[in-house]
Tab-separated table of C-alpha atoms and ligand atoms in Angstrom:
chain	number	residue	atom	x	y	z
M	154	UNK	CA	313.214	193.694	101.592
M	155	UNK	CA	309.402	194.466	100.774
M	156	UNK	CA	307.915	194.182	97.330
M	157	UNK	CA	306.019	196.725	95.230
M	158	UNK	CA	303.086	195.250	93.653
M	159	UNK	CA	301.451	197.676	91.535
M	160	UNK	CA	297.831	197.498	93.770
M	161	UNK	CA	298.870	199.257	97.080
M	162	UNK	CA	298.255	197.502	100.222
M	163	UNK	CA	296.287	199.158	102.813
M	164	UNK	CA	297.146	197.876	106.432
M	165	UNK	CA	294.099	197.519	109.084
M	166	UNK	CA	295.482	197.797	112.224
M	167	UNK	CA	291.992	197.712	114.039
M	168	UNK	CA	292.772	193.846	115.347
M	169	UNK	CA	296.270	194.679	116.715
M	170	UNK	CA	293.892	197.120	119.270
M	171	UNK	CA	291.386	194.351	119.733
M	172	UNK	CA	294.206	192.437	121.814
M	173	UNK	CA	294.947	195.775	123.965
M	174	UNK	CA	291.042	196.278	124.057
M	175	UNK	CA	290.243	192.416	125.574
M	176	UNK	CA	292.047	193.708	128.768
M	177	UNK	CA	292.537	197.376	128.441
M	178	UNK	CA	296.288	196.965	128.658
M	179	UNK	CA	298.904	199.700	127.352
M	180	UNK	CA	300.029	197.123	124.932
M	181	UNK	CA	299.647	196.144	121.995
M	182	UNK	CA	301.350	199.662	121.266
M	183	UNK	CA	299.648	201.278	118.072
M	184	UNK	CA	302.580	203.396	116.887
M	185	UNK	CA	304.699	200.695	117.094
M	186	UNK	CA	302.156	198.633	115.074
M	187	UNK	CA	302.157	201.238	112.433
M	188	UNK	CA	305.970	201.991	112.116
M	189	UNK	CA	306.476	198.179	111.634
M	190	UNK	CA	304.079	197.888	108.755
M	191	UNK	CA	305.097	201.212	107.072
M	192	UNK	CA	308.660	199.851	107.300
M	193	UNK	CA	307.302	196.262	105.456
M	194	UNK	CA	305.932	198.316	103.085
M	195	UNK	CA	302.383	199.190	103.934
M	196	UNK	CA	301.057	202.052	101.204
M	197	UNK	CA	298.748	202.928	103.921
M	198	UNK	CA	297.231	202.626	107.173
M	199	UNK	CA	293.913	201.838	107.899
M	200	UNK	CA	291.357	202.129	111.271
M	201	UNK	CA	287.993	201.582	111.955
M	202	UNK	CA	286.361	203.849	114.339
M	203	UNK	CA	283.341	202.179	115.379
M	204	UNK	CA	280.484	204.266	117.315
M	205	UNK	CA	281.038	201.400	119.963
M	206	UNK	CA	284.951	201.524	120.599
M	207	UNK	CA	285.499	197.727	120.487
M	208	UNK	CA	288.940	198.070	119.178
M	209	UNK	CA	290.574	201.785	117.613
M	210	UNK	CA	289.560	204.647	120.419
M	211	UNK	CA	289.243	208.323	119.575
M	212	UNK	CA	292.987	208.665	121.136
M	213	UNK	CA	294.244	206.474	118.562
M	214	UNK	CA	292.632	207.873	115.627
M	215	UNK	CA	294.684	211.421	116.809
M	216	UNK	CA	298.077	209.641	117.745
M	217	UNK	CA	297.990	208.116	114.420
M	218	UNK	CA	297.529	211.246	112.385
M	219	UNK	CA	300.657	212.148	114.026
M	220	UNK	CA	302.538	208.903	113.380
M	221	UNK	CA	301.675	207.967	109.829
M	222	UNK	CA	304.170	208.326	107.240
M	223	UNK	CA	302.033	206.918	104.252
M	224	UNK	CA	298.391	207.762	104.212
M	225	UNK	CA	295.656	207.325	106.884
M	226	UNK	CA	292.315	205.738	106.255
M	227	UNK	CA	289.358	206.440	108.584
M	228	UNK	CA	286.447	203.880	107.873
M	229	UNK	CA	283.852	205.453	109.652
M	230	UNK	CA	280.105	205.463	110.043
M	231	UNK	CA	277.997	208.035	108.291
M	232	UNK	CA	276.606	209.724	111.997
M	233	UNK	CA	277.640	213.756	112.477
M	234	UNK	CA	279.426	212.214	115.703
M	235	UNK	CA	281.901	210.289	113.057
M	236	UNK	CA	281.630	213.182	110.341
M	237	UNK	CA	282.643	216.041	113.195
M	238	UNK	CA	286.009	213.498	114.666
M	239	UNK	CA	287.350	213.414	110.675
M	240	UNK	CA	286.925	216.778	109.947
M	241	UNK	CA	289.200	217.509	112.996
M	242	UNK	CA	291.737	215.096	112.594
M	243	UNK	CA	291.904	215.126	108.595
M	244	UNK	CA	292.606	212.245	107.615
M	245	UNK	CA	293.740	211.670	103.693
M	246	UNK	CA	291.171	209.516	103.214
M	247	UNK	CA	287.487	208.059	104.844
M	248	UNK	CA	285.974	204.877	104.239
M	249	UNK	CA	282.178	205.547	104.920
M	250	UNK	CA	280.666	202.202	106.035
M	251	UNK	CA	277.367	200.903	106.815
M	252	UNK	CA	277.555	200.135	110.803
M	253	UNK	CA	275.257	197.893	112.758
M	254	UNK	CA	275.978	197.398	116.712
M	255	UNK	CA	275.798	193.692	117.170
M	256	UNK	CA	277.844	192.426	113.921
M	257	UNK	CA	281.289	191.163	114.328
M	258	UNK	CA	282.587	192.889	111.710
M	259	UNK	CA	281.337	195.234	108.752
M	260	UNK	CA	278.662	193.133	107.306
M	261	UNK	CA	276.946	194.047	103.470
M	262	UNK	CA	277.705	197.529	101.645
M	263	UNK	CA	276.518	200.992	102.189
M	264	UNK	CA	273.158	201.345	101.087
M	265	UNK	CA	273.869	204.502	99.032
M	266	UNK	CA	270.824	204.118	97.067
M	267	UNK	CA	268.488	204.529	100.060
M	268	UNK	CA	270.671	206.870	101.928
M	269	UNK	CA	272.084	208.932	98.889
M	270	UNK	CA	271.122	212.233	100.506
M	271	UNK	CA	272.766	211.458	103.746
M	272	UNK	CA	276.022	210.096	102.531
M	273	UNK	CA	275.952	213.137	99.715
M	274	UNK	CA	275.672	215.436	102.768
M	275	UNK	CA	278.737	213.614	104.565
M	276	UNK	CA	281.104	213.206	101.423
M	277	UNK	CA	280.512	216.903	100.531
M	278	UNK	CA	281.840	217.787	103.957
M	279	UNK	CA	284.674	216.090	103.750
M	280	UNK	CA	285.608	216.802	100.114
M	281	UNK	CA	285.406	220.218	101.546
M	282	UNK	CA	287.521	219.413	104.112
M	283	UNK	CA	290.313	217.590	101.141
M	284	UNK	CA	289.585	214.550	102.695
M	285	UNK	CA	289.073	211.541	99.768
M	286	UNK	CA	286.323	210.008	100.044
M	287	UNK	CA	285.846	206.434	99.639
M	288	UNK	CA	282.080	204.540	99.835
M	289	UNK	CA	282.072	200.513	100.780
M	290	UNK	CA	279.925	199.009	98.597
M	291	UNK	CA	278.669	195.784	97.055
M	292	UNK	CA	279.866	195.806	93.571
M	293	UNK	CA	276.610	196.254	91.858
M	294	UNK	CA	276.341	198.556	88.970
M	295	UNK	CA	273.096	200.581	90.388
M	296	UNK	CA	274.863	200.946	93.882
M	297	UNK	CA	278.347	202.420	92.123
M	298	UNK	CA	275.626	204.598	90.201
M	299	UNK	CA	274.821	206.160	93.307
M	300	UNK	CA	277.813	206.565	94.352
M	301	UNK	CA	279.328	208.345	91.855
M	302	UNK	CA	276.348	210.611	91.983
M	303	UNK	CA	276.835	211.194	95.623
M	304	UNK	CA	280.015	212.670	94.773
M	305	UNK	CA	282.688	210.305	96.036
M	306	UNK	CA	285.317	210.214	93.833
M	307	UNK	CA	286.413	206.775	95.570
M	308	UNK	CA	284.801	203.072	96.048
M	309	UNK	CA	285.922	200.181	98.246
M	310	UNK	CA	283.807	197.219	97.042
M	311	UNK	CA	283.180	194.646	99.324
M	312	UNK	CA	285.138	191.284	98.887
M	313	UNK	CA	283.111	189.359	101.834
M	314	UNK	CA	281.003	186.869	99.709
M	315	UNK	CA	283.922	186.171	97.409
M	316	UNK	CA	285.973	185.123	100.519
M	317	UNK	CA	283.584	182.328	102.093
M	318	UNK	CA	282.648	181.302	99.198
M	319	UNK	CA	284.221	178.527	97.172
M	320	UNK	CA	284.292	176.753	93.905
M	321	UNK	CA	281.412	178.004	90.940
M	322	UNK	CA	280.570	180.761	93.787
M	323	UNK	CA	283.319	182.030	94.212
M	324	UNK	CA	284.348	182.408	90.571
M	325	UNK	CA	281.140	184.062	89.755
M	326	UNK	CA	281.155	186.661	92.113
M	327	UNK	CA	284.758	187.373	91.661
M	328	UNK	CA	283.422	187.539	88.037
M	329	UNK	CA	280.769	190.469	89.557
M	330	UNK	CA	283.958	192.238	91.311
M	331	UNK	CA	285.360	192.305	87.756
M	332	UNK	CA	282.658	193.574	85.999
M	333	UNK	CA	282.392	196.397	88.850
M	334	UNK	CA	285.393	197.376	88.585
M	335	UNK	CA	285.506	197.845	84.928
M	336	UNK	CA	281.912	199.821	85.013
M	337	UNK	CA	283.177	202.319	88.302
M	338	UNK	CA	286.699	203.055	86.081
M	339	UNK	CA	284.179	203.805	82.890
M	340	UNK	CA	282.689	206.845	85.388
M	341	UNK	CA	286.192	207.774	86.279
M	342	UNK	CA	285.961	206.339	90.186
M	343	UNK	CA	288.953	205.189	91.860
M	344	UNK	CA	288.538	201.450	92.890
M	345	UNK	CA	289.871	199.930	96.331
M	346	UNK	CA	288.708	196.477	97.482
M	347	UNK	CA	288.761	194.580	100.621
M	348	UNK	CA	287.166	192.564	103.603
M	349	UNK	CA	287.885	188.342	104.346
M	350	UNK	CA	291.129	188.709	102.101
M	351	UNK	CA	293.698	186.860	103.087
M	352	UNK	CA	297.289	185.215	101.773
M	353	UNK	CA	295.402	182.633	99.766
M	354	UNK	CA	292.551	184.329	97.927
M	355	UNK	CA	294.625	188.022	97.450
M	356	UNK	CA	296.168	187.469	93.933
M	357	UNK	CA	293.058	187.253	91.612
M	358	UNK	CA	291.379	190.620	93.615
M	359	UNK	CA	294.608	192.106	93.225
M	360	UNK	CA	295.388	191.287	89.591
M	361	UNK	CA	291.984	192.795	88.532
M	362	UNK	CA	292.857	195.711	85.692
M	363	UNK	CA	292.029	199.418	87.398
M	364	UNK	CA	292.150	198.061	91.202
M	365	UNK	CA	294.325	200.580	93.373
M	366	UNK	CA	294.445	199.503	96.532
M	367	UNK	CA	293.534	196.719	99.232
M	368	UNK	CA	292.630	197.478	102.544
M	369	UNK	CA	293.334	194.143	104.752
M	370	UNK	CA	293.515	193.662	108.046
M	371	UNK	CA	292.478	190.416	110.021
M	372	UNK	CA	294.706	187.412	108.299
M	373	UNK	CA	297.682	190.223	108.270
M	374	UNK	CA	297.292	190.508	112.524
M	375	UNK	CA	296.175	186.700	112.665
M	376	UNK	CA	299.528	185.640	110.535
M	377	UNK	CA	301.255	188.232	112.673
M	378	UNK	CA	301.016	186.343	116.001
M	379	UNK	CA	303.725	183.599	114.541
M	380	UNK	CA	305.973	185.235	112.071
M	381	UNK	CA	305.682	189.067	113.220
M	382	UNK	CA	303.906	192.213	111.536
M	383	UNK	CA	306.804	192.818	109.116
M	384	UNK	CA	307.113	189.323	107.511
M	385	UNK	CA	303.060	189.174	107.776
M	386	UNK	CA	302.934	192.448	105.887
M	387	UNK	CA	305.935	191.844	103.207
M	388	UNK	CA	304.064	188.073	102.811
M	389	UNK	CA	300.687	190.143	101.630
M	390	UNK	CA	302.893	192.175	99.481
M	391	UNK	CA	304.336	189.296	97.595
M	392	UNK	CA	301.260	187.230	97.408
M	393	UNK	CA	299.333	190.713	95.979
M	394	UNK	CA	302.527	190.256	92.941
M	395	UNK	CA	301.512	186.695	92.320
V	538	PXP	N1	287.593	197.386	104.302
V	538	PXP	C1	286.572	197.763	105.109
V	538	PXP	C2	285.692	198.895	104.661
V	538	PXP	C3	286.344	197.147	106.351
V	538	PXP	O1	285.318	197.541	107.131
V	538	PXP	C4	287.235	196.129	106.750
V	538	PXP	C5	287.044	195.485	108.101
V	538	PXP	O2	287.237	196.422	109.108
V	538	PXP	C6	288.292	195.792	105.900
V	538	PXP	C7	288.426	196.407	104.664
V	538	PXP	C8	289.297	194.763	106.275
V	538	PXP	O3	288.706	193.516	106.379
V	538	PXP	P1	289.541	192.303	106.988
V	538	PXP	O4	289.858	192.660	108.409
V	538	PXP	O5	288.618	191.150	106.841
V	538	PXP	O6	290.792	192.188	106.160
């Protein structure tokens, strides 16, 4: 039996294809992977197109439009390449992030400040297009600025420094995420979090007033390998409640 916490969970499936990816195997199967979490309870399911395939290909981003029960999250970069694949597969929602080619995983938020006219271009497209639009930022008041003047009418903030860090650090910035939050609800944004959460640091992100959803994805897979995507999936859920 899966539990409802009131923030919904958000599955990233992208690791589940980094095992198929490391030797281009048929397996891992992705639909299988998303049935399984939908069925634990996942409120959505999240992939990560990156412009260098290392995990999610273009075929997967199509087969899971078709398989998805819940909602389907694109995190994508902001390149017309990117833009052009969403507005054809219309997704429910993007997740514009910044993208660099040699990081190991999505490293710092969007710049929106610098780049406001670019990601205004892209968000307006896909609004268009009745695709929500979500922008991964830091959670720093002039960055959410900018982002609610871009147009997106969705942030995820970006939980990375709160996960490695511990102790004063880590109660200060989850102090920051708080304040964030608050200040991106006062302008009427929708607030998602996620990146580095995992079964042990979940329950203060999620218990933060006006947080929606999480988006998680590597401790789910990692936990996966021993108890199964189900249990790993339902486990998130009930830690999220605690
Ligand atoms: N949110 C965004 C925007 C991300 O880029 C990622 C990583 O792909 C996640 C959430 C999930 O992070 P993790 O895999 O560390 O749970």
């Amino acid at each position: 039996m899966s539990v409802k916490s009131k923030v919904r969970l958000g599955v990233n499936l992208d690791h589940v294809m980094t095992i198929r990816q490391a030797r281009f195997t048929p397996y891992p199967d992705l639909k299988q992977a998303i049935e399984l979490s939908e069925k634990a309870g996942a409120d959505g399911i999240t992939m990560h197109l990156r412009e260098d395939r290392r995990h999610i290909q273009d075929d997967d981003v199509y087969l899971a439009k078709q398989v998805i029960q819940s909602s389907m999250n694109l995190e994508m970069a902001a390149t017309d390449e990117m833009r052009d694949i969403a507005l054809d597969v219309k997704p429910e929602n993007c997740c514009i992030v910044p993208e660099h080619r040699q990081e190991l995983t999505t490293e710092g938020g969007l710049d929106v400040v610098a780049h406001g006219a670019r990601i205004k271009d892209i968000t307006s497209a896909l609004t268009e297009a009745n695709i929500a639009v979500s922008l991964f930022i830091e959670p720093d008041h002039k960055v959410i600025d900018a982002s609610a003047e871009a147009g997106a009418p969705v942030i995820e903030l970006h939980t990375g420094t709160y996960a490695s860090s511990v102790g004063d650090k880590q109660v200060q910035e989850l102090k920051r995420i708080m304040n964030a939050v608050a200040h991106a609800a006062s302008l009427g944004l929708v607030v998602n979090a996620g990146h580095g959460l995992h079964y042990e640091n979940v329950a203060p992100i999620a218990n933060i007033e006006h947080m929606f959803e999480l988006n998680i994805g590597h401790s789910i897979v990692a936990y996966a390998l021993f108890v199964g995507l189900e249990t790993a999936v339902q486990e998130m859920r009930t830690k999220m409640c605690t």
